[in-house]
PDB file of C-alpha atoms in Angstrom:
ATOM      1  CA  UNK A   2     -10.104  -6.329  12.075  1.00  0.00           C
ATOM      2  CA  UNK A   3      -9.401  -9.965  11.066  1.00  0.00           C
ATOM      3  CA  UNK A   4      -6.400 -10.220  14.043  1.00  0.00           C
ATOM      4  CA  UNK A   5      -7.996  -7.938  16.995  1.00  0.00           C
ATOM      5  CA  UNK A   6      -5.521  -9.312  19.359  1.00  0.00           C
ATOM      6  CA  UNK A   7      -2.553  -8.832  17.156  1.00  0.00           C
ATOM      7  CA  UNK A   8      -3.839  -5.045  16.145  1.00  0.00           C
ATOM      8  CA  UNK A   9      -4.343  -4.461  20.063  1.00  0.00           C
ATOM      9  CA  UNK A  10      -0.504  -5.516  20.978  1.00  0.00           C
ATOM     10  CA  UNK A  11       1.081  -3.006  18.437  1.00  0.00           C
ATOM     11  CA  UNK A  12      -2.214  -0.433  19.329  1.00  0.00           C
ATOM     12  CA  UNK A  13      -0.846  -0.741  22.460  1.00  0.00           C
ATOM     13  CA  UNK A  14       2.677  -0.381  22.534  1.00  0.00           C
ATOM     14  CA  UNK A  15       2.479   2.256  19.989  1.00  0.00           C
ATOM     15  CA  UNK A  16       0.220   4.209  22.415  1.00  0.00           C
ATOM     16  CA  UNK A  17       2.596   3.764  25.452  1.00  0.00           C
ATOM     17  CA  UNK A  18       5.590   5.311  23.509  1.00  0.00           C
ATOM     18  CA  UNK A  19       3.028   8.350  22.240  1.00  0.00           C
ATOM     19  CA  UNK A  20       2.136   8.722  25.822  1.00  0.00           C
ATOM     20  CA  UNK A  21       5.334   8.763  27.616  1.00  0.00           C
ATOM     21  CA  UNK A  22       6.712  11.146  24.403  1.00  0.00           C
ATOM     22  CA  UNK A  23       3.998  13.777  24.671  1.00  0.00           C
ATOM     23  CA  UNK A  24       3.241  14.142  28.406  1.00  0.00           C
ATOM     24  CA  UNK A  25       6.924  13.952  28.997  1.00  0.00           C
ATOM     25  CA  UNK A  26       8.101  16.447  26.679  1.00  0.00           C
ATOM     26  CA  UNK A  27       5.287  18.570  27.793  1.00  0.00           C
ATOM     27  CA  UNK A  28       3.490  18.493  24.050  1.00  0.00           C
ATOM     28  CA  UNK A  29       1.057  20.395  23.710  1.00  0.00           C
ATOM     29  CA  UNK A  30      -1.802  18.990  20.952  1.00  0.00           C
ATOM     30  CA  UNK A  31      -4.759  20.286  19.124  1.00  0.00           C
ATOM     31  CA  UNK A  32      -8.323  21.463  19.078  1.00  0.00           C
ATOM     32  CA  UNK A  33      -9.999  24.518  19.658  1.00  0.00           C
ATOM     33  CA  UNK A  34     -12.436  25.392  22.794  1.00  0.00           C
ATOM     34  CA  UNK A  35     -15.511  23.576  22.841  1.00  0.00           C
ATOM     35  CA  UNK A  36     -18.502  24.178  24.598  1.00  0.00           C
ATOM     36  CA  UNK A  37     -18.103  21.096  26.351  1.00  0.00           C
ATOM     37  CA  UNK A  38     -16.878  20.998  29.911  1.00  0.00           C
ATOM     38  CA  UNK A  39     -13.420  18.529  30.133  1.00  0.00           C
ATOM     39  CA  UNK A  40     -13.824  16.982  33.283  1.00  0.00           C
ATOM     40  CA  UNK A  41     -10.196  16.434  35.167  1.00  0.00           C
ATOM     41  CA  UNK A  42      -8.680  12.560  35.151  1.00  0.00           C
ATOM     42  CA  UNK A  43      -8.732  12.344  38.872  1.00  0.00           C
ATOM     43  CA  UNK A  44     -10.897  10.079  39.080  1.00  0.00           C
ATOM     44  CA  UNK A  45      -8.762   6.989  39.875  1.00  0.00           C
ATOM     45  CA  UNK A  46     -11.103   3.900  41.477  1.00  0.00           C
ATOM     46  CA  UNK A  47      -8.780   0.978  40.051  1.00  0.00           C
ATOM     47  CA  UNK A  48      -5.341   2.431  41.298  1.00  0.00           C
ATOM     48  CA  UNK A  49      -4.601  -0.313  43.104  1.00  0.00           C
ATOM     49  CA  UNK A  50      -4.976  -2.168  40.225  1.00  0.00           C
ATOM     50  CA  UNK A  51      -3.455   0.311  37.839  1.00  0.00           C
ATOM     51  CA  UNK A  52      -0.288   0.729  40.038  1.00  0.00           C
ATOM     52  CA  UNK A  53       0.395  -3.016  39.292  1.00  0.00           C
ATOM     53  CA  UNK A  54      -0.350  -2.661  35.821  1.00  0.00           C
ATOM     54  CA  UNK A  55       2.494   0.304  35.591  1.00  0.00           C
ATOM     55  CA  UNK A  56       4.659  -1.268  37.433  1.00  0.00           C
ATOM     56  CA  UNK A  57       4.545  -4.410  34.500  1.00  0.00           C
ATOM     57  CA  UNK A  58       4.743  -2.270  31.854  1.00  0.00           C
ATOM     58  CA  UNK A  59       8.059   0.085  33.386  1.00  0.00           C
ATOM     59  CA  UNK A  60       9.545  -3.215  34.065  1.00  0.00           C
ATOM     60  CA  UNK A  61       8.829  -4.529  29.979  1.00  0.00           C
ATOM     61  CA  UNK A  62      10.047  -1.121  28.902  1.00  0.00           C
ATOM     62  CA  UNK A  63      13.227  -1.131  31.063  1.00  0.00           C
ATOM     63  CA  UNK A  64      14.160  -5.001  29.849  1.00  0.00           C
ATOM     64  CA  UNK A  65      12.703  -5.187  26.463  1.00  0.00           C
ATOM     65  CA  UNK A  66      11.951  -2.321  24.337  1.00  0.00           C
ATOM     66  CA  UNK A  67      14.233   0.629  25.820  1.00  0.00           C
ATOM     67  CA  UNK A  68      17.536  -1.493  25.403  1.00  0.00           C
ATOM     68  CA  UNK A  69      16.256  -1.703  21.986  1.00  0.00           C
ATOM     69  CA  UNK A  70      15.500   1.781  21.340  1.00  0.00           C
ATOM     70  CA  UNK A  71      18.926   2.440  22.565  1.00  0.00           C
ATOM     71  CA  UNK A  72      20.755   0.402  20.327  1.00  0.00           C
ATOM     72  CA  UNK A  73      18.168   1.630  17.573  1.00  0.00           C
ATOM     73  CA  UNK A  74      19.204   5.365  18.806  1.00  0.00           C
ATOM     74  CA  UNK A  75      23.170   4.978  18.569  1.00  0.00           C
ATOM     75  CA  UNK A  76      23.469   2.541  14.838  1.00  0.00           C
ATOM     76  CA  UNK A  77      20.843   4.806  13.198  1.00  0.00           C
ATOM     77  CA  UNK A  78      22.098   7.841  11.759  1.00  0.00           C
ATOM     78  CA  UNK A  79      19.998  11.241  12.607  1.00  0.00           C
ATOM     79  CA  UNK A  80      19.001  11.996   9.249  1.00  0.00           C
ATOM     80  CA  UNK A  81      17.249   8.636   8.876  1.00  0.00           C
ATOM     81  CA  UNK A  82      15.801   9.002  11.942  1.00  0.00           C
ATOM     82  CA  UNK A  83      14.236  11.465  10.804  1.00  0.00           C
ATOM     83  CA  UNK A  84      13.059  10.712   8.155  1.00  0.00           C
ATOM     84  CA  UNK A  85      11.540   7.560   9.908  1.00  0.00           C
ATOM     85  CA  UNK A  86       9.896   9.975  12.338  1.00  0.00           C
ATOM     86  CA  UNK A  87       8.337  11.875   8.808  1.00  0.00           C
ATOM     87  CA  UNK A  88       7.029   8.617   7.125  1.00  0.00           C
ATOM     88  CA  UNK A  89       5.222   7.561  10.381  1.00  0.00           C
ATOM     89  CA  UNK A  90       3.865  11.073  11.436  1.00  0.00           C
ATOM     90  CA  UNK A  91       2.312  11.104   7.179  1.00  0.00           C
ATOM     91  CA  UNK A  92       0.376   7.746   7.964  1.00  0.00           C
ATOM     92  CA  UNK A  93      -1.261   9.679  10.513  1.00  0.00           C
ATOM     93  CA  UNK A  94      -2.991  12.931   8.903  1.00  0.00           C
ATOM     94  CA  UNK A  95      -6.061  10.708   7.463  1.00  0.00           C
ATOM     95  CA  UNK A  96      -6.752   9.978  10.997  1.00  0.00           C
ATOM     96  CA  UNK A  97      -6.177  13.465  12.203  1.00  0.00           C
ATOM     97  CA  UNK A  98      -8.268  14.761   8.827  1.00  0.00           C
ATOM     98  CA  UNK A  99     -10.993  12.654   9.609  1.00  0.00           C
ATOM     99  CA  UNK A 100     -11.278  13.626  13.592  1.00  0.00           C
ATOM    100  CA  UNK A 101     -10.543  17.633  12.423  1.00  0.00           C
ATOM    101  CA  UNK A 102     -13.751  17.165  10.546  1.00  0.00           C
ATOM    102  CA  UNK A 103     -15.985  15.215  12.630  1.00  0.00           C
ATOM    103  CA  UNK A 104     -15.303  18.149  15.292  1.00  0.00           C
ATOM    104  CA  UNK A 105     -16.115  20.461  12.883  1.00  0.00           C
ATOM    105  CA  UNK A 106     -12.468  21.936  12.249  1.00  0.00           C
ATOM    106  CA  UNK A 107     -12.909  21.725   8.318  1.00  0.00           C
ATOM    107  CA  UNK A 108      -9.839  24.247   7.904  1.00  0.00           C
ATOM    108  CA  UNK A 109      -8.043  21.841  10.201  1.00  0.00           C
ATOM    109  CA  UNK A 110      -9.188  18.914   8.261  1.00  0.00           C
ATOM    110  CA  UNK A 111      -8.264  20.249   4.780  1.00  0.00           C
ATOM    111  CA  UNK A 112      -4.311  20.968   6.298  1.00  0.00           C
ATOM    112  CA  UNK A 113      -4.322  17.456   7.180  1.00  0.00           C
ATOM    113  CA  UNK A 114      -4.983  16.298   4.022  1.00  0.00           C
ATOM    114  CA  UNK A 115      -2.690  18.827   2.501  1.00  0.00           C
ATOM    115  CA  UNK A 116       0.156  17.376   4.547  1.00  0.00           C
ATOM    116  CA  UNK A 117      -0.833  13.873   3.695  1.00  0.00           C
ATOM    117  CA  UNK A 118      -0.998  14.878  -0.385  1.00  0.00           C
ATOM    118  CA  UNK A 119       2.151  16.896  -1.110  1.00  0.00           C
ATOM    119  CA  UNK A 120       3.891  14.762   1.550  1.00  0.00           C
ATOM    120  CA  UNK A 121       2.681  11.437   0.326  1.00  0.00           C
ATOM    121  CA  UNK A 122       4.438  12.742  -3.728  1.00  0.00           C
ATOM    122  CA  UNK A 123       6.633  15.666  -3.365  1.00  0.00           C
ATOM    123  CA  UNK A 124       8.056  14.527  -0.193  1.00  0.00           C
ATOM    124  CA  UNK A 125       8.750  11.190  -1.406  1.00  0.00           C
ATOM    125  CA  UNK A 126       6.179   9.054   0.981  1.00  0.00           C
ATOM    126  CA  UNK A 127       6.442  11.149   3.736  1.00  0.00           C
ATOM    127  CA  UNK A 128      10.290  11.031   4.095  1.00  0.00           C
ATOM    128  CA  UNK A 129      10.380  14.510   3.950  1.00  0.00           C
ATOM    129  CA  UNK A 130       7.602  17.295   5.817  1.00  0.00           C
ATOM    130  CA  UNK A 131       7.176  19.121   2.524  1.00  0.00           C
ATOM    131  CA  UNK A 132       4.359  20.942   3.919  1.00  0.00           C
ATOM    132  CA  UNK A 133       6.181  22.547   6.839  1.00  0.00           C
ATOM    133  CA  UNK A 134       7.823  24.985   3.996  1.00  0.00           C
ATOM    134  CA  UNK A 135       4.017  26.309   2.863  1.00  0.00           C
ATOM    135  CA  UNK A 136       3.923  26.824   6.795  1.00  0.00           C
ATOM    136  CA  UNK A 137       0.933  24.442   6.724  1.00  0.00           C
ATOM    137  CA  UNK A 138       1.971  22.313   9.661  1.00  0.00           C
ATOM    138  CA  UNK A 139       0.444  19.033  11.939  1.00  0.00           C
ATOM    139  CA  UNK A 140      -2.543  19.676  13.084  1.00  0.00           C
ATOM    140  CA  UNK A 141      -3.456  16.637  15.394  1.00  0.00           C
ATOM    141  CA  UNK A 142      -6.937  14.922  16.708  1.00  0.00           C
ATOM    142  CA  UNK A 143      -7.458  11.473  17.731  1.00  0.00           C
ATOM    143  CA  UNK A 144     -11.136   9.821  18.383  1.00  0.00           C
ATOM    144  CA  UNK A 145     -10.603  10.684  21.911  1.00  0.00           C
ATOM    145  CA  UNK A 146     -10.476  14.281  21.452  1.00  0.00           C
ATOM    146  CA  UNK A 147     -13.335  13.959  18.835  1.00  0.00           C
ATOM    147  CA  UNK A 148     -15.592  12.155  22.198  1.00  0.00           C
ATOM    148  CA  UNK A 149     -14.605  14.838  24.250  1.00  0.00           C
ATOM    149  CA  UNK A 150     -15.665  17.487  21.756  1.00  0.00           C
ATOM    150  CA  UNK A 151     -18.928  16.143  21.792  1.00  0.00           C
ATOM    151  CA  UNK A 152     -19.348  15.982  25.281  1.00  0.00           C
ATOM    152  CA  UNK A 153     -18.200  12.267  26.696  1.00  0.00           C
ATOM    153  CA  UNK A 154     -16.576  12.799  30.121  1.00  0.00           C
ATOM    154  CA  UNK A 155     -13.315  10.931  30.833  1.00  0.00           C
ATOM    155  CA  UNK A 156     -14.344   8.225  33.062  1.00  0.00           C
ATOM    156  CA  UNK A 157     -12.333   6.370  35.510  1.00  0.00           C
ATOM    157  CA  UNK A 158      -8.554   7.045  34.660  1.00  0.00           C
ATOM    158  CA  UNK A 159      -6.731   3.544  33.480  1.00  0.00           C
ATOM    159  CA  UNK A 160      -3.449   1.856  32.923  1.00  0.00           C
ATOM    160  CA  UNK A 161      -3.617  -0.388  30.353  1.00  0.00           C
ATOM    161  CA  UNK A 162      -1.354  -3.429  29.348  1.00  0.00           C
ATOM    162  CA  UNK A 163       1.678  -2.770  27.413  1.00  0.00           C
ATOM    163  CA  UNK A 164      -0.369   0.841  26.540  1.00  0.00           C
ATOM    164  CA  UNK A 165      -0.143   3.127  29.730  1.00  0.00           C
ATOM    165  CA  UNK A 166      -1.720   6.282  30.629  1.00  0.00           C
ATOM    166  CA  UNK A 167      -5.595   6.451  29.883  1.00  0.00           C
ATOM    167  CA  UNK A 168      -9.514   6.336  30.367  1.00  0.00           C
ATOM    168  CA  UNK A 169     -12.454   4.793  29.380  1.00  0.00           C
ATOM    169  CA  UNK A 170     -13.355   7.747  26.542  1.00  0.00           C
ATOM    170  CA  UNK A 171      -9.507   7.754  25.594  1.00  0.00           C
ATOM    171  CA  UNK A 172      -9.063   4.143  25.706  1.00  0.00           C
ATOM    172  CA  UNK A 173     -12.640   4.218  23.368  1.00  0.00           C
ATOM    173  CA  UNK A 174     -10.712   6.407  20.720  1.00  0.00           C
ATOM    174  CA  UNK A 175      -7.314   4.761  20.402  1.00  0.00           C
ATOM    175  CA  UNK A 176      -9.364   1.508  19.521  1.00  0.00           C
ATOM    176  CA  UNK A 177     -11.491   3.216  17.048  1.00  0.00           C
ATOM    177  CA  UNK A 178      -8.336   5.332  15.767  1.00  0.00           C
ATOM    178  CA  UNK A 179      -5.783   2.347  15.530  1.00  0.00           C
ATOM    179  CA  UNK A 180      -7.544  -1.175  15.005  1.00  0.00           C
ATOM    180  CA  UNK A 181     -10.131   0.484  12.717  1.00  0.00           C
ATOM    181  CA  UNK A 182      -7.591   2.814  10.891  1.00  0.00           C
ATOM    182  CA  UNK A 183      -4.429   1.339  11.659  1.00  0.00           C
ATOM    183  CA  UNK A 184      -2.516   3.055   8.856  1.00  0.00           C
ATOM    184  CA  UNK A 185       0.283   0.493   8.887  1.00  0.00           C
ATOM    185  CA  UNK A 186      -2.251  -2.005   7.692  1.00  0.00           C
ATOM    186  CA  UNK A 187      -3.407   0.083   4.522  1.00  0.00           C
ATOM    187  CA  UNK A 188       0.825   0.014   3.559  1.00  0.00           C
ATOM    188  CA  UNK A 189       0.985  -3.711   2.537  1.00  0.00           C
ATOM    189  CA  UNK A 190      -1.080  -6.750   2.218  1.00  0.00           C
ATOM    190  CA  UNK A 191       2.492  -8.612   3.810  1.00  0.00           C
ATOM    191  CA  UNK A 192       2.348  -9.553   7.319  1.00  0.00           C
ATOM    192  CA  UNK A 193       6.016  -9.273   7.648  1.00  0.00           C
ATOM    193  CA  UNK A 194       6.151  -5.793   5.650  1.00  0.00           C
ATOM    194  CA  UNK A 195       3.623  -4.695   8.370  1.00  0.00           C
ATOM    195  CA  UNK A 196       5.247  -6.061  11.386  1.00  0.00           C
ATOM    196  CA  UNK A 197       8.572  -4.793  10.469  1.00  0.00           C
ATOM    197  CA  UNK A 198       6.942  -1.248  10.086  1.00  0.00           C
ATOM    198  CA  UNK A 199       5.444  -1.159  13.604  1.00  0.00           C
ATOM    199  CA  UNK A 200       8.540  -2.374  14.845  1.00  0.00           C
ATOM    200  CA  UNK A 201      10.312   0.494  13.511  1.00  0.00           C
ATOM    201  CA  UNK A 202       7.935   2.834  14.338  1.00  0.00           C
ATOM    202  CA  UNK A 203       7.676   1.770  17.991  1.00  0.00           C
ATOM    203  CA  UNK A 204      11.676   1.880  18.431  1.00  0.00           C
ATOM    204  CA  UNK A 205      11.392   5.347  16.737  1.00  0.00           C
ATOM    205  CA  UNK A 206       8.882   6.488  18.914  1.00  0.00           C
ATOM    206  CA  UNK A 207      10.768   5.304  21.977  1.00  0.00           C
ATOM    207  CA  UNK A 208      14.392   6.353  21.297  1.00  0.00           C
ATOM    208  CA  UNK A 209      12.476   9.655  20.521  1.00  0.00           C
ATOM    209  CA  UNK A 210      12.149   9.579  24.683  1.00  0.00           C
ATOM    210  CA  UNK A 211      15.433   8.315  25.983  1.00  0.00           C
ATOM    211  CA  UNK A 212      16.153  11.888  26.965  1.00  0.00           C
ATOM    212  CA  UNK A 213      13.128  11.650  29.077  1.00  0.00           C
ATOM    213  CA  UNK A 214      13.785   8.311  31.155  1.00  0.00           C
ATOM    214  CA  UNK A 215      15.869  10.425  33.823  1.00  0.00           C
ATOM    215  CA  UNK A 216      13.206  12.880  34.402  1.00  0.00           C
ATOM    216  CA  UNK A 217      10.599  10.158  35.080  1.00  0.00           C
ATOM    217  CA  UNK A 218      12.674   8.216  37.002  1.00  0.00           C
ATOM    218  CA  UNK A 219      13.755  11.024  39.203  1.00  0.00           C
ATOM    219  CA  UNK A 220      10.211  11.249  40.619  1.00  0.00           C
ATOM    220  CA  UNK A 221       9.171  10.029  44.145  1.00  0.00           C
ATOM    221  CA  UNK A 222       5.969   8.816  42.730  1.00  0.00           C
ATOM    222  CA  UNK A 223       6.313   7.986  38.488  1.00  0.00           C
ATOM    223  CA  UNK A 224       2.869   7.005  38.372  1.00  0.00           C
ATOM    224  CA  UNK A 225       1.297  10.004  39.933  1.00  0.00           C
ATOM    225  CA  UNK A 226       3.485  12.092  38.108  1.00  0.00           C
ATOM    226  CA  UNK A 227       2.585  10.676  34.957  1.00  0.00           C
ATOM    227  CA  UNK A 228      -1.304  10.430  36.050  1.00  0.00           C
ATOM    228  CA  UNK A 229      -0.873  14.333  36.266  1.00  0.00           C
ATOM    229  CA  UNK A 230       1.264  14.956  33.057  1.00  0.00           C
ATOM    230  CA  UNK A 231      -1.234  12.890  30.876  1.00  0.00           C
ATOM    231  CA  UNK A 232      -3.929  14.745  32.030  1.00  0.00           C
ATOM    232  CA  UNK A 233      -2.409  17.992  31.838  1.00  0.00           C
ATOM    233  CA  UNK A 234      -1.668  17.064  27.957  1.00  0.00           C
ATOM    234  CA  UNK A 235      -5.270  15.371  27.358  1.00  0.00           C
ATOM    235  CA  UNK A 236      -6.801  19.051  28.462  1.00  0.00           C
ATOM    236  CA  UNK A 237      -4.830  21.019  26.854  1.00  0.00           C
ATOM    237  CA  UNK A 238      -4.767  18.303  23.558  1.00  0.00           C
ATOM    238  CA  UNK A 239      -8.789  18.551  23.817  1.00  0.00           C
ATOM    239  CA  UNK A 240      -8.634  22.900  24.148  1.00  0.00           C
ATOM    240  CA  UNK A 241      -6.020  23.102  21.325  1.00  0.00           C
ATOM    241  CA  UNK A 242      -3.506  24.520  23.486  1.00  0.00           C
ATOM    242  CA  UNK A 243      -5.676  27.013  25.538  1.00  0.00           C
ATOM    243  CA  UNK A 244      -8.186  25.491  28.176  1.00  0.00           C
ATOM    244  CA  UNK A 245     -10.702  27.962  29.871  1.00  0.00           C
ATOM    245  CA  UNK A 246      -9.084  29.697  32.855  1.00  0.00           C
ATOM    246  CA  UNK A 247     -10.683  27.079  35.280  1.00  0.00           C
ATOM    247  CA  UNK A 248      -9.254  24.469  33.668  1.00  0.00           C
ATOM    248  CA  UNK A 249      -5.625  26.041  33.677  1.00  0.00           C
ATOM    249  CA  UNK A 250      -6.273  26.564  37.326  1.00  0.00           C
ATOM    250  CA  UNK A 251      -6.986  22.745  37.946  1.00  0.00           C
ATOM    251  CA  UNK A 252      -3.788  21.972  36.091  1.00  0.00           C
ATOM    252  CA  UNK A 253      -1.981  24.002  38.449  1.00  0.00           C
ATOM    253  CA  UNK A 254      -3.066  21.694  41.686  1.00  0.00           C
TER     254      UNK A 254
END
């Protein structure tokens, strides 16, 4: 908490890379049906506002950090990657153990720290998803989904700096997720150490989506497109894969 501006510009860009990755590639996250109802992210007051926003951050991706991931992508050989892709996904199950359990998913929660324990020794600091062979496998929840499950509507949808796709409750939980529990910060006291970890996990995360760029691109309109793929992920992230009939419906529009 010492450097909030520093933690938000890696929050951030970390975030926009997740973002893009998952509603992209169509991922579908975790949680199971709660009883309460997940309002759709239509509601879009600052677009205006966020189209200019989007438009700065496509044009930092496009001249900064997707060249990078690129030549990240073609020097790095696929086992490292990953392996990379491992060790950062491990840093993440005390966050997703500790949002499994303030929902109430204390199975969940337990998997999660399952994952992080055998992974953490057996699997060599995360290099390698030990867990995946005792079929105990991710099982992902941010703060957002945790606000959601306890009944905080979305609010206005926003596009934030150097972060993308969001909303006030979402935008609430990444905070809380990544500046309070940042999980590169718990790896070293060194400043470098750290910074040179969220480098690499950013470029990870982002060559991770190369094979995405055309798809987005393609589109008449990216940022609706991407309005309507984030919130088709955030549902279904929030109903563990399976949102009440009315809500697959709304996706649907």
């Amino acid at each position: 908490m010492a450097d909030f501006s520093g933690d938000y510009m890696k929050l951030a860009m970390k975030h926009f890379t997740i973002v893009l990755l998952v509603s992209l590639c169509c991922g579908c996250s975790t949680l199971s049906a709660t009883d309460a109802p997940i309002q759709r992210y239509s509601n879009d007051p600052l677009e205006g506002l966020n189209r200019k926003v989007y438009s700065y951050n496509r044009t930092a991706d496009k001249f900064v950090l997707r060249t990078v991931a690129k030549a990240y992508d073609k020097v790095v050989p696929k086992p490292a990657k990953r392996g990379v892709r491992h060790f950062f996904a491990n840093l993440g199950e005390p966050i997703h153990a500790l949002n499994n359990l303030l929902q109430g998913k204390y199975d969940r929660a337990l998997d999660s720290v399952f994952r992080f324990a055998i992974n953490s020794t057996v699997g060599m600091l995360g290099v390698f998803d030990v867990a995946r062979r005792y079929d105990v496998h991710p099982a992902k929840e941010d703060f957002g989904q945790t606000l959601a499950a306890w009944g905080l509507g979305p609010g206005p949808y926003l596009v934030l700096p150097f972060a993308g796709p969001s909303n006030l409750r979402d935008g609430i939980g990444t905070i809380t997720d990544g500046v309070i529990v940042y999980p590169i910060n718990e790896v070293s006291d060194s400043r470098g150490t750290r910074n040179t970890l969220f480098v690499l996990d950013v470029l990870d995360l982002r060559a991770g989506l190369l094979g995405s760029d055309e798809l987005l691109e393609s589109q008449l309109d990216s940022y609706a497109f991407l309005k309507q793929a984030y919130e088709q992920n955030r549902v279904r992230a929030i109903y563990d894969g399976n949102p009440p009939a009315q809500e697959e419906e709304d996706l649907d529009f």
